[in-house]
mmCIF file of C-alpha atoms in Angstrom:
data_model
loop_
_atom_site.group_PDB
_atom_site.id
_atom_site.type_symbol
_atom_site.label_atom_id
_atom_site.label_comp_id
_atom_site.label_asym_id
_atom_site.label_seq_id
_atom_site.Cartn_x
_atom_site.Cartn_y
_atom_site.Cartn_z
ATOM 1 C CA MET A 19 149.375 58.787 98.006
ATOM 2 C CA THR A 20 148.886 62.404 97.181
ATOM 3 C CA THR A 21 145.628 63.957 98.236
ATOM 4 C CA VAL A 22 144.149 66.809 96.349
ATOM 5 C CA ALA A 23 142.217 69.356 98.346
ATOM 6 C CA VAL A 24 138.975 70.235 96.679
ATOM 7 C CA ARG A 25 137.807 73.754 97.317
ATOM 8 C CA PRO A 26 134.198 73.615 98.426
ATOM 9 C CA ALA A 27 131.683 75.571 96.432
ATOM 10 C CA ARG A 28 130.421 78.619 98.170
ATOM 11 C CA ALA A 29 126.868 77.981 99.236
ATOM 12 C CA GLY A 30 124.233 80.464 98.389
ATOM 13 C CA THR A 31 126.018 82.105 95.475
ATOM 14 C CA PRO A 32 123.190 81.562 92.949
ATOM 15 C CA VAL A 33 120.697 82.914 95.499
ATOM 16 C CA ARG A 34 122.794 85.995 96.108
ATOM 17 C CA ARG A 35 123.225 86.567 92.384
ATOM 18 C CA GLY A 36 119.483 86.245 91.889
ATOM 19 C CA THR A 37 118.839 88.739 94.659
ATOM 20 C CA VAL A 38 121.360 91.195 93.247
ATOM 21 C CA ARG A 39 119.720 90.938 89.833
ATOM 22 C CA ARG A 40 116.258 91.506 91.300
ATOM 23 C CA VAL A 41 117.452 94.513 93.279
ATOM 24 C CA ALA A 42 119.023 95.949 90.114
ATOM 25 C CA VAL A 43 115.781 95.426 88.179
ATOM 26 C CA THR A 44 113.792 97.073 90.980
ATOM 27 C CA VAL A 45 116.088 100.105 91.011
ATOM 28 C CA ALA A 46 115.838 100.387 87.213
ATOM 29 C CA ALA A 47 112.041 100.172 87.408
ATOM 30 C CA ALA A 48 111.996 102.878 90.079
ATOM 31 C CA LEU A 49 114.138 105.136 87.894
ATOM 32 C CA LEU A 50 111.831 104.453 84.955
ATOM 33 C CA LEU A 51 108.837 105.471 87.071
ATOM 34 C CA LEU A 52 110.637 108.635 88.182
ATOM 35 C CA LEU A 53 111.299 109.505 84.550
ATOM 36 C CA ALA A 54 107.644 108.894 83.672
ATOM 37 C CA LEU A 55 106.520 111.140 86.532
ATOM 38 C CA LEU A 56 108.807 113.918 85.361
ATOM 39 C CA ALA A 57 107.649 113.557 81.756
ATOM 40 C CA SER A 58 104.015 113.659 82.865
ATOM 41 C CA LEU A 59 104.600 116.986 84.604
ATOM 42 C CA ALA A 60 106.810 118.542 81.935
ATOM 43 C CA LEU A 61 105.455 117.412 78.561
ATOM 44 C CA GLY A 62 102.237 118.235 76.772
ATOM 45 C CA SER A 63 100.839 120.840 74.412
ATOM 46 C CA ARG A 64 103.203 123.193 76.231
ATOM 47 C CA HIS A 65 106.601 121.764 77.165
ATOM 48 C CA LEU A 66 108.166 123.001 80.379
ATOM 49 C CA PRO A 67 111.837 122.810 81.418
ATOM 50 C CA VAL A 68 112.630 120.711 84.469
ATOM 51 C CA ASP A 69 113.621 123.737 86.527
ATOM 52 C CA GLN A 70 110.241 125.381 85.914
ATOM 53 C CA VAL A 71 108.451 122.184 86.927
ATOM 54 C CA TRP A 72 110.484 121.998 90.121
ATOM 55 C CA HIS A 73 109.874 125.681 90.881
ATOM 56 C CA ALA A 74 106.133 125.248 90.343
ATOM 57 C CA LEU A 75 106.066 122.321 92.774
ATOM 58 C CA VAL A 76 108.174 123.701 95.618
ATOM 59 C CA SER A 77 107.584 127.460 95.362
ATOM 60 C CA PRO A 78 104.492 128.281 93.281
ATOM 61 C CA ASP A 79 104.311 131.878 92.154
ATOM 62 C CA GLY A 80 100.923 131.940 90.435
ATOM 63 C CA GLY A 81 102.408 132.132 86.937
ATOM 64 C CA ASP A 82 101.413 130.182 83.862
ATOM 65 C CA ALA A 83 103.878 127.367 84.564
ATOM 66 C CA THR A 84 102.539 126.971 88.088
ATOM 67 C CA THR A 85 98.976 126.794 86.798
ATOM 68 C CA VAL A 86 99.851 124.189 84.175
ATOM 69 C CA VAL A 87 101.815 122.000 86.570
ATOM 70 C CA ARG A 88 99.743 122.195 89.738
ATOM 71 C CA GLU A 89 96.216 122.498 88.384
ATOM 72 C CA LEU A 90 96.355 120.519 85.138
ATOM 73 C CA ARG A 91 99.182 117.993 85.193
ATOM 74 C CA LEU A 92 99.723 117.163 88.845
ATOM 75 C CA PRO A 93 96.191 115.764 89.411
ATOM 76 C CA ARG A 94 96.352 113.480 86.370
ATOM 77 C CA THR A 95 99.891 112.409 87.276
ATOM 78 C CA ALA A 96 98.776 111.462 90.782
ATOM 79 C CA LEU A 97 95.800 109.580 89.342
ATOM 80 C CA GLY A 98 98.035 107.779 86.853
ATOM 81 C CA LEU A 99 100.337 106.720 89.674
ATOM 82 C CA VAL A 100 97.467 105.323 91.757
ATOM 83 C CA VAL A 101 95.577 103.674 88.885
ATOM 84 C CA GLY A 102 98.649 102.160 87.223
ATOM 85 C CA LEU A 103 99.811 100.648 90.501
ATOM 86 C CA ALA A 104 96.329 99.283 91.258
ATOM 87 C CA LEU A 105 95.807 97.683 87.842
ATOM 88 C CA ALA A 106 99.255 96.072 87.770
ATOM 89 C CA LEU A 107 98.954 94.596 91.259
ATOM 90 C CA ALA A 108 95.414 93.389 90.551
ATOM 91 C CA GLY A 109 96.676 91.609 87.447
ATOM 92 C CA VAL A 110 99.394 89.832 89.434
ATOM 93 C CA LEU A 111 96.890 88.750 92.086
ATOM 94 C CA PHE A 112 94.265 87.488 89.647
ATOM 95 C CA GLN A 113 96.804 85.570 87.565
ATOM 96 C CA ALA A 114 98.133 83.928 90.732
ATOM 97 C CA VAL A 115 94.716 83.127 92.239
ATOM 98 C CA THR A 116 93.267 81.669 89.040
ATOM 99 C CA ARG A 117 96.602 80.187 87.869
ATOM 100 C CA ASN A 118 95.681 81.631 84.490
ATOM 101 C CA PRO A 119 98.375 83.634 82.639
ATOM 102 C CA LEU A 120 95.668 85.431 80.632
ATOM 103 C CA ALA A 121 93.794 86.611 83.706
ATOM 104 C CA GLU A 122 93.333 90.354 84.145
ATOM 105 C CA PRO A 123 91.042 92.635 86.176
ATOM 106 C CA ARG A 124 88.117 91.653 83.936
ATOM 107 C CA ILE A 125 88.473 87.948 84.729
ATOM 108 C CA LEU A 126 86.201 87.994 87.788
ATOM 109 C CA GLY A 127 83.638 90.395 86.356
ATOM 110 C CA ILE A 128 85.034 93.246 88.450
ATOM 111 C CA SER A 129 85.310 95.733 85.584
ATOM 112 C CA ALA A 130 81.760 94.892 84.503
ATOM 113 C CA GLY A 131 80.583 95.511 88.062
ATOM 114 C CA ALA A 132 82.234 98.934 88.082
ATOM 115 C CA SER A 133 80.682 99.743 84.691
ATOM 116 C CA PHE A 134 77.262 98.694 85.951
ATOM 117 C CA GLY A 135 77.641 100.933 89.001
ATOM 118 C CA VAL A 136 78.598 103.935 86.870
ATOM 119 C CA VAL A 137 75.712 103.435 84.424
ATOM 120 C CA LEU A 138 73.277 102.981 87.306
ATOM 121 C CA ALA A 139 74.489 106.210 88.903
ATOM 122 C CA ILE A 140 73.991 108.158 85.691
ATOM 123 C CA ALA A 141 70.730 106.605 84.466
ATOM 124 C CA VAL A 142 68.856 106.065 87.738
ATOM 125 C CA PHE A 143 70.273 108.552 90.228
ATOM 126 C CA GLY A 144 71.104 111.343 87.784
ATOM 127 C CA VAL A 145 74.731 111.711 88.899
ATOM 128 C CA GLY A 146 76.576 113.798 86.322
ATOM 129 C CA THR A 147 80.117 114.169 87.653
ATOM 130 C CA LEU A 148 83.002 111.740 87.852
ATOM 131 C CA ALA A 149 83.593 112.592 91.504
ATOM 132 C CA GLY A 150 79.997 111.550 92.161
ATOM 133 C CA TYR A 151 79.755 108.280 90.281
ATOM 134 C CA VAL A 152 83.216 107.017 91.239
ATOM 135 C CA TRP A 153 81.634 105.740 94.466
ATOM 136 C CA PHE A 154 79.021 103.819 92.485
ATOM 137 C CA GLY A 155 81.779 102.287 90.386
ATOM 138 C CA ILE A 156 83.650 101.109 93.476
ATOM 139 C CA ALA A 157 80.458 99.734 95.035
ATOM 140 C CA GLY A 158 79.581 97.888 91.816
ATOM 141 C CA ALA A 159 83.044 96.337 91.634
ATOM 142 C CA LEU A 160 82.947 95.211 95.271
ATOM 143 C CA LEU A 161 79.478 93.695 94.913
ATOM 144 C CA ALA A 162 80.521 91.882 91.733
ATOM 145 C CA GLY A 163 83.563 90.428 93.482
ATOM 146 C CA LEU A 164 81.512 89.295 96.485
ATOM 147 C CA LEU A 165 78.928 87.725 94.192
ATOM 148 C CA VAL A 166 81.562 85.804 92.233
ATOM 149 C CA PHE A 167 83.170 84.379 95.377
ATOM 150 C CA ALA A 168 79.794 83.590 96.952
ATOM 151 C CA ILE A 169 78.588 81.666 93.895
ATOM 152 C CA ALA A 170 81.918 79.878 93.430
ATOM 153 C CA ASN A 171 81.990 78.762 97.070
ATOM 154 C CA ARG A 172 78.589 77.072 96.674
ATOM 155 C CA THR A 173 79.763 74.857 93.825
ATOM 156 C CA ARG A 174 81.135 71.335 94.279
ATOM 157 C CA GLU A 175 84.720 72.412 93.616
ATOM 158 C CA GLY A 176 84.480 75.516 95.763
ATOM 159 C CA ALA A 177 86.379 78.688 94.860
ATOM 160 C CA SER A 178 88.833 76.884 92.604
ATOM 161 C CA PRO A 179 90.685 78.782 89.842
ATOM 162 C CA VAL A 180 88.500 77.323 87.086
ATOM 163 C CA THR A 181 85.259 77.971 88.968
ATOM 164 C CA LEU A 182 86.217 81.569 89.713
ATOM 165 C CA ALA A 183 87.084 82.204 86.062
ATOM 166 C CA LEU A 184 83.839 80.645 84.789
ATOM 167 C CA VAL A 185 81.614 82.482 87.262
ATOM 168 C CA GLY A 186 83.463 85.740 86.562
ATOM 169 C CA ALA A 187 83.042 85.326 82.810
ATOM 170 C CA ALA A 188 79.313 84.647 83.240
ATOM 171 C CA LEU A 189 78.897 87.703 85.455
ATOM 172 C CA ASP A 190 80.891 89.834 83.024
ATOM 173 C CA ALA A 191 78.579 88.826 80.170
ATOM 174 C CA GLY A 192 75.405 89.329 82.209
ATOM 175 C CA LEU A 193 76.307 92.745 83.585
ATOM 176 C CA GLY A 194 77.607 93.808 80.172
ATOM 177 C CA ALA A 195 74.225 92.996 78.632
ATOM 178 C CA ILE A 196 72.413 95.087 81.268
ATOM 179 C CA VAL A 197 74.806 97.997 80.766
ATOM 180 C CA TYR A 198 74.322 98.055 76.997
ATOM 181 C CA ALA A 199 70.557 97.742 77.407
ATOM 182 C CA LEU A 200 70.503 100.843 79.618
ATOM 183 C CA LEU A 201 72.757 102.726 77.232
ATOM 184 C CA SER A 202 70.570 101.902 74.234
ATOM 185 C CA ILE A 203 67.476 103.495 75.752
ATOM 186 C CA ASP A 204 69.017 106.609 77.306
ATOM 187 C CA ALA A 205 71.056 108.976 75.122
ATOM 188 C CA ARG A 206 72.184 111.149 78.053
ATOM 189 C CA THR A 207 73.548 108.143 79.911
ATOM 190 C CA PHE A 208 75.380 107.054 76.776
ATOM 191 C CA GLU A 209 77.054 110.456 76.405
ATOM 192 C CA GLU A 210 78.241 110.456 80.017
ATOM 193 C CA TYR A 211 79.317 106.817 79.876
ATOM 194 C CA ARG A 212 81.209 107.310 76.619
ATOM 195 C CA PHE A 213 83.571 109.770 78.302
ATOM 196 C CA TRP A 214 84.295 107.318 81.129
ATOM 197 C CA VAL A 215 84.474 104.013 79.264
ATOM 198 C CA VAL A 216 87.298 105.026 76.887
ATOM 199 C CA GLY A 217 89.639 105.019 79.864
ATOM 200 C CA GLY A 218 92.071 107.819 80.581
ATOM 201 C CA LEU A 219 93.428 110.361 83.014
ATOM 202 C CA THR A 220 92.228 113.592 81.434
ATOM 203 C CA GLY A 221 89.221 115.447 82.807
ATOM 204 C CA ARG A 222 89.526 113.913 86.253
ATOM 205 C CA GLY A 223 89.278 116.362 89.116
ATOM 206 C CA VAL A 224 91.973 116.912 91.697
ATOM 207 C CA GLY A 225 90.109 114.902 94.322
ATOM 208 C CA VAL A 226 89.530 111.694 92.353
ATOM 209 C CA ALA A 227 92.877 110.130 93.276
ATOM 210 C CA GLY A 228 92.217 110.938 96.924
ATOM 211 C CA GLN A 229 88.765 109.350 96.744
ATOM 212 C CA VAL A 230 90.068 105.977 95.600
ATOM 213 C CA LEU A 231 93.370 106.015 97.511
ATOM 214 C CA PRO A 232 92.022 104.329 100.696
ATOM 215 C CA PHE A 233 90.740 101.387 98.646
ATOM 216 C CA VAL A 234 94.073 101.088 96.844
ATOM 217 C CA VAL A 235 95.990 101.136 100.145
ATOM 218 C CA ALA A 236 93.741 98.389 101.523
ATOM 219 C CA GLY A 237 94.295 96.338 98.369
ATOM 220 C CA VAL A 238 98.069 96.771 98.581
ATOM 221 C CA LEU A 239 98.076 95.586 102.200
ATOM 222 C CA LEU A 240 96.049 92.486 101.310
ATOM 223 C CA ALA A 241 98.405 91.773 98.408
ATOM 224 C CA ALA A 242 101.404 91.993 100.738
ATOM 225 C CA LEU A 243 99.758 89.611 103.224
ATOM 226 C CA ALA A 244 98.917 87.068 100.516
ATOM 227 C CA ALA A 245 102.220 87.227 98.602
ATOM 228 C CA ARG A 246 104.056 84.382 100.347
ATOM 229 C CA GLY A 247 101.026 82.110 100.165
ATOM 230 C CA LEU A 248 100.626 82.766 96.445
ATOM 231 C CA ASP A 249 104.032 81.186 95.790
ATOM 232 C CA ALA A 250 102.785 78.039 97.482
ATOM 233 C CA LEU A 251 99.483 78.087 95.589
ATOM 234 C CA ALA A 252 101.423 77.918 92.326
ATOM 235 C CA LEU A 253 102.519 74.416 93.382
ATOM 236 C CA GLY A 254 98.943 73.256 93.873
ATOM 237 C CA ASP A 255 96.484 73.387 96.749
ATOM 238 C CA ASP A 256 97.634 70.120 98.332
ATOM 239 C CA VAL A 257 101.284 71.152 98.342
ATOM 240 C CA ALA A 258 100.357 74.578 99.735
ATOM 241 C CA ARG A 259 98.445 72.927 102.582
ATOM 242 C CA GLY A 260 101.383 70.625 103.219
ATOM 243 C CA LEU A 261 103.619 73.689 103.560
ATOM 244 C CA GLY A 262 101.329 75.057 106.247
ATOM 245 C CA HIS A 263 99.374 77.636 104.259
ATOM 246 C CA ARG A 264 95.643 78.135 104.671
ATOM 247 C CA VAL A 265 94.674 77.956 101.027
ATOM 248 C CA ALA A 266 91.163 79.377 101.367
ATOM 249 C CA LEU A 267 92.427 82.325 103.420
ATOM 250 C CA VAL A 268 95.260 83.092 100.984
ATOM 251 C CA ARG A 269 92.890 82.936 98.031
ATOM 252 C CA LEU A 270 90.346 85.132 99.823
ATOM 253 C CA ALA A 271 92.940 87.762 100.772
ATOM 254 C CA ALA A 272 94.375 87.866 97.248
ATOM 255 C CA GLY A 273 90.928 87.956 95.652
ATOM 256 C CA ALA A 274 89.695 90.693 97.977
ATOM 257 C CA GLY A 275 92.838 92.724 97.324
ATOM 258 C CA GLY A 276 92.400 92.352 93.581
ATOM 259 C CA VAL A 277 88.749 93.372 93.804
ATOM 260 C CA LEU A 278 89.556 96.499 95.810
ATOM 261 C CA LEU A 279 92.395 97.489 93.484
ATOM 262 C CA THR A 280 90.391 96.889 90.317
ATOM 263 C CA GLY A 281 87.271 98.599 91.607
ATOM 264 C CA ALA A 282 89.168 101.721 92.621
ATOM 265 C CA ALA A 283 91.178 101.926 89.386
ATOM 266 C CA VAL A 284 88.285 101.275 87.009
ATOM 267 C CA ALA A 285 85.903 103.585 88.845
ATOM 268 C CA ALA A 286 88.405 106.445 88.687
ATOM 269 C CA ALA A 287 89.875 106.088 85.200
ATOM 270 C CA GLY A 288 87.599 103.727 83.302
ATOM 271 C CA PRO A 289 88.464 100.235 82.039
ATOM 272 C CA ILE A 290 92.035 100.838 80.854
ATOM 273 C CA ALA A 291 93.240 97.852 78.846
ATOM 274 C CA PHE A 292 96.382 95.704 79.038
ATOM 275 C CA VAL A 293 98.067 97.252 82.090
ATOM 276 C CA GLY A 294 96.742 94.491 84.325
ATOM 277 C CA LEU A 295 97.555 91.831 81.734
ATOM 278 C CA ALA A 296 100.925 92.810 80.261
ATOM 279 C CA VAL A 297 102.714 94.300 83.284
ATOM 280 C CA PRO A 298 102.598 91.111 85.428
ATOM 281 C CA HIS A 299 104.111 89.136 82.536
ATOM 282 C CA LEU A 300 106.853 91.734 82.105
ATOM 283 C CA ALA A 301 107.595 91.751 85.839
ATOM 284 C CA ARG A 302 107.856 87.953 85.977
ATOM 285 C CA ALA A 303 110.110 87.943 82.918
ATOM 286 C CA LEU A 304 112.464 90.328 84.731
ATOM 287 C CA VAL A 305 112.523 88.950 88.299
ATOM 288 C CA GLY A 306 111.171 85.399 88.081
ATOM 289 C CA ALA A 307 108.165 83.742 89.661
ATOM 290 C CA ASP A 308 108.620 84.924 93.267
ATOM 291 C CA GLN A 309 105.349 86.744 93.887
ATOM 292 C CA ARG A 310 106.817 89.234 96.360
ATOM 293 C CA TRP A 311 109.346 90.488 93.814
ATOM 294 C CA THR A 312 106.759 90.321 91.039
ATOM 295 C CA LEU A 313 104.343 92.485 93.032
ATOM 296 C CA LEU A 314 107.072 95.005 93.861
ATOM 297 C CA VAL A 315 108.313 95.398 90.288
ATOM 298 C CA ALA A 316 104.769 95.441 88.878
ATOM 299 C CA ALA A 317 103.876 98.231 91.308
ATOM 300 C CA LEU A 318 106.640 100.316 89.716
ATOM 301 C CA LEU A 319 106.146 99.333 86.069
ATOM 302 C CA GLY A 320 102.345 99.690 86.084
ATOM 303 C CA PRO A 321 102.214 103.439 86.765
ATOM 304 C CA ALA A 322 105.282 103.987 84.572
ATOM 305 C CA LEU A 323 103.495 102.363 81.622
ATOM 306 C CA LEU A 324 100.236 104.226 82.218
ATOM 307 C CA LEU A 325 101.932 107.614 82.618
ATOM 308 C CA ALA A 326 104.056 106.994 79.525
ATOM 309 C CA ALA A 327 100.888 106.176 77.587
ATOM 310 C CA ASP A 328 99.228 109.346 78.866
ATOM 311 C CA VAL A 329 102.222 111.469 77.810
ATOM 312 C CA ALA A 330 102.303 109.800 74.405
ATOM 313 C CA GLY A 331 98.616 110.564 73.948
ATOM 314 C CA ARG A 332 99.305 114.257 74.552
ATOM 315 C CA LEU A 333 102.209 114.400 72.100
ATOM 316 C CA VAL A 334 100.734 112.513 69.147
ATOM 317 C CA ALA A 335 98.322 115.179 67.903
ATOM 318 C CA PRO A 336 98.607 118.405 69.916
ATOM 319 C CA PRO A 337 96.677 120.360 71.024
ATOM 320 C CA GLY A 338 94.277 117.399 71.002
ATOM 321 C CA GLU A 339 94.811 114.222 73.033
ATOM 322 C CA ILE A 340 94.370 110.493 72.603
ATOM 323 C CA PRO A 341 93.084 108.832 75.809
ATOM 324 C CA ALA A 342 95.615 106.758 77.691
ATOM 325 C CA GLY A 343 93.383 103.683 77.467
ATOM 326 C CA ILE A 344 93.791 103.607 73.693
ATOM 327 C CA ILE A 345 97.557 104.057 73.903
ATOM 328 C CA THR A 346 97.947 101.265 76.474
ATOM 329 C CA ALA A 347 96.047 98.913 74.173
ATOM 330 C CA LEU A 348 98.312 99.836 71.254
ATOM 331 C CA LEU A 349 101.447 99.400 73.390
ATOM 332 C CA GLY A 350 100.279 96.408 75.382
ATOM 333 C CA ALA A 351 99.252 94.157 72.500
ATOM 334 C CA PRO A 352 102.708 93.877 70.849
ATOM 335 C CA LEU A 353 104.404 93.788 74.264
ATOM 336 C CA LEU A 354 102.288 90.832 75.332
ATOM 337 C CA ALA A 355 102.862 89.067 71.993
ATOM 338 C CA PHE A 356 106.631 89.527 72.418
ATOM 339 C CA LEU A 357 106.569 88.155 75.964
ATOM 340 C CA VAL A 358 104.546 85.103 74.883
ATOM 341 C CA HIS A 359 106.968 84.466 72.009
ATOM 342 C CA ARG A 360 109.949 84.872 74.335
ATOM 343 C CA ALA A 361 108.457 82.428 76.849
ATOM 344 C CA LYS A 362 108.015 79.792 74.135
ATOM 345 C CA THR A 363 111.502 80.184 72.739
ATOM 346 C CA VAL A 364 113.447 80.287 76.006
#
């Protein structure tokens, strides 16, 4: 009898192919971010060649190009990098914690808390500069996040995804009502708040990115610590516990990271729409459901999208500008609709 040797399949090939694809996507996202950074420094009401941008960065000579790059465009580029990264990571964390694909930084009332802090700073304490009321925005966001988790933990279900979303929605509505009440009785507060609430990178001082950077770094570290546990949470709390994860601790770390990231981003740049909602969906569509890869790719795509929106706002109607928050809404809405359609047809 003739025996036929069967060549065994090589184990791990699909895993390796998946890893190669994810690495390729990550490299492409990094290149896209690099291109967005360069465009942010070079393009505007006055376009600058790449060599002039490089010369202004490495060997400033005090000329017009140096002034444009270092004093006008570099601060807003740095802020766009920090804020875009923070919003995208916060969106990934909130969608994972609440198991809600429509979750974004507003879902836990964090944006409303930051808005309340800013309005309180302007109306009650008379703070008239962004560098001054950014701290109030961060404090408001942190207090809102703590309040949501404290209330949710006292319910019968505890800090479950549904409870967190419901408490966050209630807090968002309540704080929003207080904010609009204060704005309706104080014209000066409304004028200051109007500049901030549109959402954008223009008009922010050179130190704003540095002010919020420590909070963003802390949020990134918490996101990294919670990433592996978030994959288990997607399978359900009981399965996650069976796999050895401390569900409450994972949810707390992810929630705290999202609160820090959202508070810092919203306080610095205002409530910019769709970055925290659309970018996580795009990242998952590219690299799959592994939260570690999703967080990494989102951290690259978030600032790339925000900086691209900021550049587009400068180029649409020069010498005027359209705030980046408006552009992200215009770009994010069709992008999200496309991703939802693609998910239903795949």
